[in-house]
CSV table of C-alpha atoms and ligand atoms in Angstrom, one decimal:
chain,number,residue,atom,x,y,z
A,28,MET,CA,85.6,138.4,197.5
A,29,LYS,CA,83.2,141.3,199.2
A,30,ALA,CA,82.0,144.7,198.0
A,31,THR,CA,79.1,146.7,199.3
A,32,ALA,CA,76.7,148.8,196.7
A,33,LYS,CA,74.2,151.4,197.9
A,34,ALA,CA,71.4,152.3,196.0
A,35,ASN,CA,68.8,154.0,196.0
A,36,THR,CA,64.6,153.7,195.5
A,37,ASN,CA,63.0,155.1,192.5
A,38,ILE,CA,59.1,156.1,191.3
A,39,ALA,CA,57.7,155.7,189.3
A,40,LEU,CA,56.1,158.1,186.9
A,41,ILE,CA,54.8,156.0,184.0
A,42,LYS,CA,53.7,152.4,186.0
A,43,TYR,CA,55.5,148.7,185.6
A,44,TRP,CA,52.2,146.5,185.8
A,45,GLY,CA,51.9,143.3,184.7
A,46,LYS,CA,54.3,140.5,183.2
A,47,ARG,CA,54.5,138.5,179.9
A,48,ASP,CA,57.3,136.4,182.3
A,49,GLU,CA,57.3,135.6,185.4
A,50,LYS,CA,60.4,134.3,185.8
A,51,LEU,CA,62.9,136.1,183.6
A,52,PHE,CA,60.6,139.2,185.3
A,53,LEU,CA,60.2,140.8,181.3
A,54,PRO,CA,57.0,143.2,181.8
A,55,MET,CA,54.2,143.6,179.5
A,56,ASN,CA,55.0,147.2,179.9
A,57,SER,CA,57.7,150.1,179.5
A,58,SER,CA,57.5,152.6,182.3
A,59,ILE,CA,58.9,155.7,183.7
A,60,SER,CA,60.7,156.5,186.8
A,61,ILE,CA,62.7,159.3,189.3
A,62,THR,CA,65.5,157.6,191.9
A,63,LEU,CA,64.7,159.6,194.9
A,64,ASP,CA,67.8,160.4,196.8
A,65,ARG,CA,66.0,159.9,200.8
A,66,PHE,CA,65.3,156.0,200.5
A,67,PHE,CA,68.0,153.9,200.0
A,68,THR,CA,69.4,150.3,200.8
A,69,VAL,CA,73.4,149.8,201.3
A,70,THR,CA,74.2,146.1,200.9
A,71,THR,CA,77.4,144.5,201.9
A,72,VAL,CA,77.8,140.8,199.9
A,73,GLU,CA,81.0,138.0,201.3
A,74,PHE,CA,81.7,135.6,198.7
A,75,ASN,CA,84.1,132.5,201.1
A,76,GLU,CA,84.0,128.8,201.0
A,77,ARG,CA,84.3,129.0,204.9
A,78,PHE,CA,80.4,129.7,205.0
A,79,SER,CA,78.1,127.0,205.0
A,80,LYS,CA,75.4,128.7,204.4
A,81,ASP,CA,74.2,131.8,202.4
A,82,THR,CA,72.7,134.0,205.2
A,83,PHE,CA,71.0,137.5,205.0
A,84,LEU,CA,71.0,140.0,207.6
A,85,LEU,CA,68.5,142.9,207.0
A,86,ASN,CA,69.2,146.2,209.2
A,87,GLY,CA,71.0,143.8,212.5
A,88,SER,CA,69.1,140.8,212.1
A,89,GLU,CA,68.3,137.6,209.6
A,90,ALA,CA,65.4,138.4,207.7
A,91,GLY,CA,62.0,136.1,207.9
A,92,GLU,CA,61.8,133.4,205.5
A,93,LYS,CA,59.6,134.9,203.4
A,94,GLU,CA,62.3,138.0,202.6
A,95,SER,CA,65.5,135.6,202.1
A,96,LYS,CA,63.5,133.0,199.9
A,97,LYS,CA,63.6,135.9,196.8
A,98,VAL,CA,66.8,137.5,198.1
A,99,PHE,CA,68.6,133.2,197.9
A,100,ASN,CA,66.1,133.0,194.8
A,101,PHE,CA,67.7,136.0,193.0
A,102,LEU,CA,71.6,135.1,194.7
A,103,SER,CA,71.6,131.8,193.2
A,104,LYS,CA,71.5,133.4,189.4
A,105,ILE,CA,73.8,135.4,190.0
A,106,LYS,CA,76.3,132.1,191.3
A,107,GLU,CA,75.0,130.7,188.5
A,108,LEU,CA,76.3,134.1,186.0
A,109,ALA,CA,79.7,133.6,187.8
A,110,GLY,CA,79.8,130.0,187.7
A,111,ILE,CA,80.4,129.4,190.9
A,112,ASP,CA,79.2,127.6,193.8
A,113,LEU,CA,80.6,129.3,197.0
A,114,ASN,CA,78.2,131.0,199.8
A,115,ALA,CA,77.6,134.8,200.7
A,116,MET,CA,77.2,136.5,203.7
A,117,ILE,CA,74.6,138.9,202.4
A,118,THR,CA,73.6,142.1,205.0
A,119,SER,CA,71.3,145.4,204.0
A,120,GLU,CA,70.9,148.1,206.1
A,121,ASN,CA,67.4,150.1,204.2
A,122,LYS,CA,67.0,154.2,205.0
A,123,VAL,CA,63.4,153.8,205.2
A,124,PRO,CA,61.5,156.1,207.7
A,125,ILE,CA,60.5,154.2,210.5
A,126,ALA,CA,57.0,154.0,210.0
A,127,ALA,CA,57.8,152.2,207.3
A,128,GLY,CA,55.3,151.4,204.4
A,129,LEU,CA,58.1,152.9,201.8
A,130,ALA,CA,60.1,150.7,201.5
A,131,SER,CA,60.8,149.1,198.4
A,132,SER,CA,62.1,146.3,196.5
A,133,ALA,CA,63.6,148.1,193.8
A,134,SER,CA,67.0,149.3,196.2
A,135,GLY,CA,67.4,146.7,197.8
A,136,PHE,CA,67.6,144.2,195.0
A,137,ALA,CA,69.7,147.1,193.0
A,138,ALA,CA,71.7,147.0,195.6
A,139,LEU,CA,72.6,143.8,195.7
A,140,ALA,CA,73.0,143.1,192.5
A,141,GLY,CA,75.9,145.9,192.0
A,142,ALA,CA,77.5,144.7,195.4
A,143,ALA,CA,77.3,141.0,193.9
A,144,ALA,CA,78.1,141.7,190.8
A,145,LYS,CA,81.8,143.3,192.5
A,146,ALA,CA,82.4,140.9,195.2
A,147,LEU,CA,82.7,138.7,192.0
A,148,ASN,CA,83.7,140.9,189.6
A,149,LEU,CA,82.0,140.3,186.8
A,150,GLN,CA,82.8,143.3,185.4
A,151,LEU,CA,79.3,144.1,184.3
A,152,ASN,CA,78.0,148.2,182.4
A,153,ASP,CA,75.4,150.3,183.5
A,154,LYS,CA,73.0,147.7,180.7
A,155,GLU,CA,74.0,144.5,182.5
A,156,LEU,CA,73.6,145.5,185.7
A,157,SER,CA,69.8,146.6,184.7
A,158,ILE,CA,69.1,143.3,183.3
A,159,LEU,CA,70.5,141.4,186.1
A,160,ALA,CA,69.0,143.4,189.0
A,161,ARG,CA,65.6,143.2,187.3
A,162,GLN,CA,65.5,139.8,187.4
A,163,GLY,CA,65.8,140.1,191.3
A,164,SER,CA,63.0,142.8,191.1
A,165,GLY,CA,61.5,144.4,188.3
A,166,SER,CA,61.8,148.2,189.8
A,167,ALA,CA,64.8,147.3,190.4
A,168,CYS,CA,66.4,147.2,187.4
A,169,ARG,CA,65.0,151.4,187.3
A,170,SER,CA,67.4,152.0,190.4
A,171,VAL,CA,70.6,151.5,188.7
A,172,TYR,CA,70.9,155.0,187.5
A,173,GLY,CA,70.1,158.3,188.6
A,174,GLY,CA,68.0,160.7,187.6
A,175,TYR,CA,64.7,160.5,185.3
A,176,VAL,CA,65.2,156.9,184.0
A,177,GLU,CA,63.3,154.3,181.5
A,178,TRP,CA,63.4,150.9,181.6
A,179,GLN,CA,62.1,149.3,177.5
A,180,LYS,CA,60.5,146.2,177.7
A,181,GLY,CA,62.1,144.9,175.0
A,182,GLU,CA,60.9,142.3,172.9
A,183,LYS,CA,63.2,139.1,173.1
A,184,SER,CA,62.4,136.1,175.4
A,185,ASP,CA,65.7,136.3,177.2
A,186,GLY,CA,65.4,139.3,178.4
A,187,LYS,CA,68.4,140.3,176.6
A,188,ASP,CA,67.1,144.1,175.6
A,189,SER,CA,64.2,144.5,178.5
A,190,ALA,CA,66.3,147.0,180.9
A,191,ALA,CA,66.8,150.3,181.9
A,192,ASN,CA,68.6,153.8,180.8
A,193,GLN,CA,68.5,157.3,181.8
A,194,LEU,CA,66.5,159.6,179.6
A,195,LEU,CA,67.8,163.4,181.7
A,196,PRO,CA,70.8,163.3,184.9
A,197,GLU,CA,69.3,163.7,188.3
A,198,LYS,CA,71.4,167.4,187.7
A,199,GLU,CA,69.2,168.5,185.4
A,200,TRP,CA,65.7,169.7,186.2
A,201,ASP,CA,64.8,170.4,190.0
A,202,ILE,CA,61.4,168.7,190.4
A,203,SER,CA,60.4,168.3,194.3
A,204,ILE,CA,58.0,164.6,195.2
A,205,LEU,CA,56.9,164.7,198.9
A,206,SER,CA,56.0,161.2,200.3
A,207,VAL,CA,53.2,160.7,202.1
A,208,LEU,CA,52.9,158.7,204.2
A,209,VAL,CA,49.3,157.8,205.3
A,210,ALA,CA,47.4,155.6,208.5
A,211,SER,CA,46.8,152.6,206.8
A,212,LYS,CA,46.4,148.7,208.0
A,213,GLU,CA,49.2,146.1,206.8
A,214,LYS,CA,49.6,145.8,202.9
A,215,LYS,CA,47.9,142.5,202.5
A,216,VAL,CA,48.9,142.6,198.2
A,217,SER,CA,51.7,142.9,197.3
A,218,SER,CA,52.5,143.8,193.9
A,219,ARG,CA,53.9,141.3,192.0
A,220,GLU,CA,51.2,139.2,193.0
A,221,GLY,CA,48.4,142.1,192.4
A,222,MET,CA,49.9,142.7,189.2
A,223,LYS,CA,49.4,138.9,188.3
A,224,ARG,CA,45.9,138.5,189.4
A,225,THR,CA,45.4,141.9,187.4
A,226,VAL,CA,46.5,140.2,184.3
A,227,LEU,CA,45.5,137.5,184.0
A,228,THR,CA,41.4,138.7,185.5
A,229,SER,CA,40.9,142.2,185.3
A,230,PRO,CA,38.8,143.7,182.3
A,231,PHE,CA,40.1,146.6,181.7
A,232,TYR,CA,43.6,145.2,181.5
A,233,GLN,CA,43.2,144.9,177.5
A,234,GLY,CA,42.6,149.2,178.7
A,235,TRP,CA,45.8,149.9,180.1
A,236,LEU,CA,47.9,147.7,177.4
A,237,ASN,CA,45.8,149.9,174.7
A,238,THR,CA,47.2,153.4,175.7
A,239,VAL,CA,50.2,153.0,177.9
A,240,GLU,CA,52.3,153.5,175.1
A,241,LYS,CA,51.1,156.8,174.6
A,242,ASP,CA,51.7,158.2,178.0
A,243,LEU,CA,54.8,157.1,177.7
A,244,GLU,CA,55.6,159.3,174.9
A,245,THR,CA,54.2,162.2,176.6
A,246,ALA,CA,56.1,161.8,179.5
A,247,LYS,CA,59.0,161.3,177.4
A,248,LYS,CA,59.0,164.6,175.6
A,249,ALA,CA,57.3,166.2,178.3
A,250,ILE,CA,60.9,165.2,180.5
A,251,SER,CA,62.7,166.1,177.8
A,252,ILE,CA,62.0,169.3,177.1
A,253,LYS,CA,60.8,169.8,180.6
A,254,ASP,CA,57.5,170.7,181.0
A,255,PHE,CA,56.3,169.8,184.3
A,256,LYS,CA,52.1,170.3,183.5
A,257,VAL,CA,52.4,168.0,181.0
A,258,LEU,CA,54.3,165.6,182.8
A,259,GLY,CA,52.2,166.5,185.2
A,260,GLU,CA,49.1,165.2,184.1
A,261,VAL,CA,50.6,162.2,182.5
A,262,VAL,CA,51.7,160.7,185.2
A,263,GLU,CA,48.4,161.2,187.5
A,264,GLU,CA,46.2,159.5,184.9
A,265,ASN,CA,48.2,156.9,184.4
A,266,ALA,CA,48.6,156.3,188.0
A,267,LEU,CA,44.6,156.2,188.0
A,268,LYS,CA,44.9,153.6,185.1
A,269,MET,CA,47.1,151.6,186.8
A,270,HIS,CA,44.9,151.6,189.9
A,271,ALA,CA,41.4,150.8,187.8
A,272,THR,CA,42.6,147.8,186.6
A,273,MET,CA,43.1,146.2,189.9
A,274,LEU,CA,39.3,147.6,190.7
A,275,GLY,CA,38.5,145.2,188.4
A,276,ALA,CA,41.1,142.5,189.3
A,277,LYS,CA,39.0,138.8,190.9
A,278,PRO,CA,39.5,139.2,193.8
A,279,PRO,CA,39.4,142.6,193.6
A,280,ILE,CA,42.6,145.1,195.1
A,281,ILE,CA,41.6,148.3,196.6
A,282,TYR,CA,45.2,149.2,197.6
A,283,TRP,CA,43.5,153.1,198.6
A,284,GLU,CA,42.5,153.9,202.1
A,285,SER,CA,40.7,156.7,203.2
A,286,GLY,CA,43.9,159.5,204.0
A,287,THR,CA,44.8,157.8,200.3
A,288,LEU,CA,42.0,159.3,198.8
A,289,ALA,CA,41.9,162.8,201.5
A,290,VAL,CA,45.6,163.8,199.5
A,291,ILE,CA,44.5,163.2,196.0
A,292,GLU,CA,41.0,166.3,196.6
A,293,LYS,CA,43.8,167.9,198.7
A,294,VAL,CA,46.3,167.9,195.7
A,295,GLN,CA,43.0,168.5,193.7
A,296,ARG,CA,41.8,171.7,195.9
A,297,LEU,CA,45.6,173.2,195.2
A,298,ARG,CA,45.6,172.8,191.5
A,299,LEU,CA,42.3,174.6,191.0
A,300,SER,CA,44.4,176.9,192.6
A,301,GLY,CA,46.3,177.4,190.6
A,302,ILE,CA,49.5,175.2,192.1
A,303,GLN,CA,51.2,173.1,189.8
A,304,VAL,CA,50.6,169.5,192.2
A,305,TYR,CA,49.9,166.1,190.5
A,306,PHE,CA,50.0,162.7,193.0
A,307,THR,CA,51.2,158.9,192.2
A,308,ILE,CA,50.6,155.8,194.4
A,309,ASP,CA,51.5,152.2,193.8
A,310,ALA,CA,51.2,149.5,195.1
A,311,GLY,CA,49.8,150.9,198.5
A,312,PRO,CA,47.9,153.6,200.0
A,313,ASN,CA,50.8,156.2,200.4
A,314,VAL,CA,50.7,158.9,197.8
A,315,LYS,CA,53.7,160.4,196.4
A,316,VAL,CA,53.0,164.3,195.4
A,317,LEU,CA,55.1,165.9,192.4
A,318,CYS,CA,55.8,169.7,192.3
A,319,LEU,CA,58.1,172.1,191.8
A,320,PRO,CA,60.5,173.6,194.2
A,321,GLU,CA,59.1,177.4,194.5
A,322,ASP,CA,56.2,175.9,195.9
A,323,GLU,CA,57.0,172.4,198.0
A,324,LYS,CA,56.8,174.3,201.8
A,325,MET,CA,53.4,175.6,200.6
A,326,VAL,CA,52.3,171.9,199.1
A,327,TYR,CA,54.1,170.3,201.8
A,328,LYS,CA,52.1,172.9,204.4
A,329,ALA,CA,49.0,171.6,203.2
A,330,LEU,CA,49.6,167.5,202.9
A,331,LEU,CA,50.6,167.2,206.7
A,332,SER,CA,47.6,169.2,207.8
A,333,THR,CA,45.6,166.5,205.8
A,334,PRO,CA,43.9,163.7,206.8
A,335,GLY,CA,45.1,161.1,208.2
A,336,VAL,CA,48.4,162.0,206.7
A,337,LEU,CA,51.4,160.2,209.4
A,338,GLU,CA,53.9,161.8,207.5
A,339,VAL,CA,55.7,164.4,204.5
A,340,ILE,CA,59.0,163.6,203.5
A,341,THR,CA,60.0,165.7,200.2
A,342,CYS,CA,62.8,164.1,198.4
A,343,LYS,CA,64.8,165.1,195.1
A,344,PRO,CA,65.7,163.5,192.0
A,345,GLY,CA,68.7,161.0,193.8
A,346,SER,CA,71.2,159.6,191.8
A,347,GLY,CA,72.1,155.6,191.0
A,348,ILE,CA,73.7,153.4,192.1
A,349,THR,CA,77.7,154.1,193.7
A,350,TYR,CA,80.3,151.9,195.4
A,351,LEU,CA,81.1,152.3,198.9
B,15,DP6,C1,53.3,149.5,191.1
B,15,DP6,O1,58.5,146.0,191.0
B,15,DP6,O2,57.6,145.6,193.0
B,15,DP6,O3,55.6,150.4,192.6
B,15,DP6,O4,58.6,142.6,189.6
B,15,DP6,O5,57.7,141.3,190.7
B,15,DP6,O6,59.0,142.4,192.0
B,15,DP6,P1,58.6,142.4,190.9
B,15,DP6,O7,57.4,144.2,191.0
B,15,DP6,P2,58.0,144.9,192.1
B,15,DP6,O8,56.7,146.3,191.4
B,15,DP6,C2,56.5,147.3,191.3
B,15,DP6,C3,55.4,147.6,190.6
B,15,DP6,C4,54.8,149.5,190.8
B,15,DP6,C5,54.8,150.3,189.8
B,15,DP6,C6,56.1,150.6,189.5
B,15,DP6,O9,57.3,150.5,189.9
B,15,DP6,O10,56.7,150.3,187.8
């Protein structure tokens, strides 16, 4: 009972920010993402009655306590679903740039869900796999699919309708996503903790909820007609709004470093010079910059020469989960 799966990470265009159910990973709002082609996790899961305990090896060595706890919690949900009581050996390779900061739980939990479900022969369809991956990390439910993806928040309290689906396959709209790594201190607040604190304490969170439906509609329409300008504008606004909710949290959460602001300014200046280029930022200091393929080289150079920028990695829309 052994299988290997590969899942790419994804970057949210319209953000998932806030849960209505912590245990089931049910979000307050729907979200939209692009699956990327350059950062991924390959995970092998083996269930065997000879194993005396669950083991999690990450990039060649036993994972830390915090990481392992999350993974074993998720594994126990899978065992429950399959109705088995066997221990497992999980071996994961995270292919993210060495300078890190770009690692994501999305590819990790999607690959783990895929490999474990296959090893146990659960015969899940994509929607069921997305629902499973969601319960490891919310954003992981989107990495089951390639290209442009929507996670519908759902209404049910059991989460059976909270799953992702593909809006547009990766091959159908070629855009460039430049992943910009900026100098930073260690990440202090996880996205899990950050969104929880924001929901509980920020007076601006309601403003987020009041406008996110409109942002989703705008983004979905722009993707369907491949309108880059409209998509870019709403992506940028949505990211800034998410960060604004955190500034109002108690205590406040500020993920940005000076390099983050320098990149924002550079993108705005490029735009003033007539280039269609837009940014988005997740729960950390790094920036993802969207542009059209014909502007990619120029934008890359401009970003790399920005103070505080350590590395720029060019990505394309990538595929959904695959089995090796
Ligand atoms: C800012 O999916 O990492 O990247 O569900 O608690 O594991 P958990 O959170 P996670 O949160 C991602 C938050 C975000 C926005 C997004 O990816 O939509």
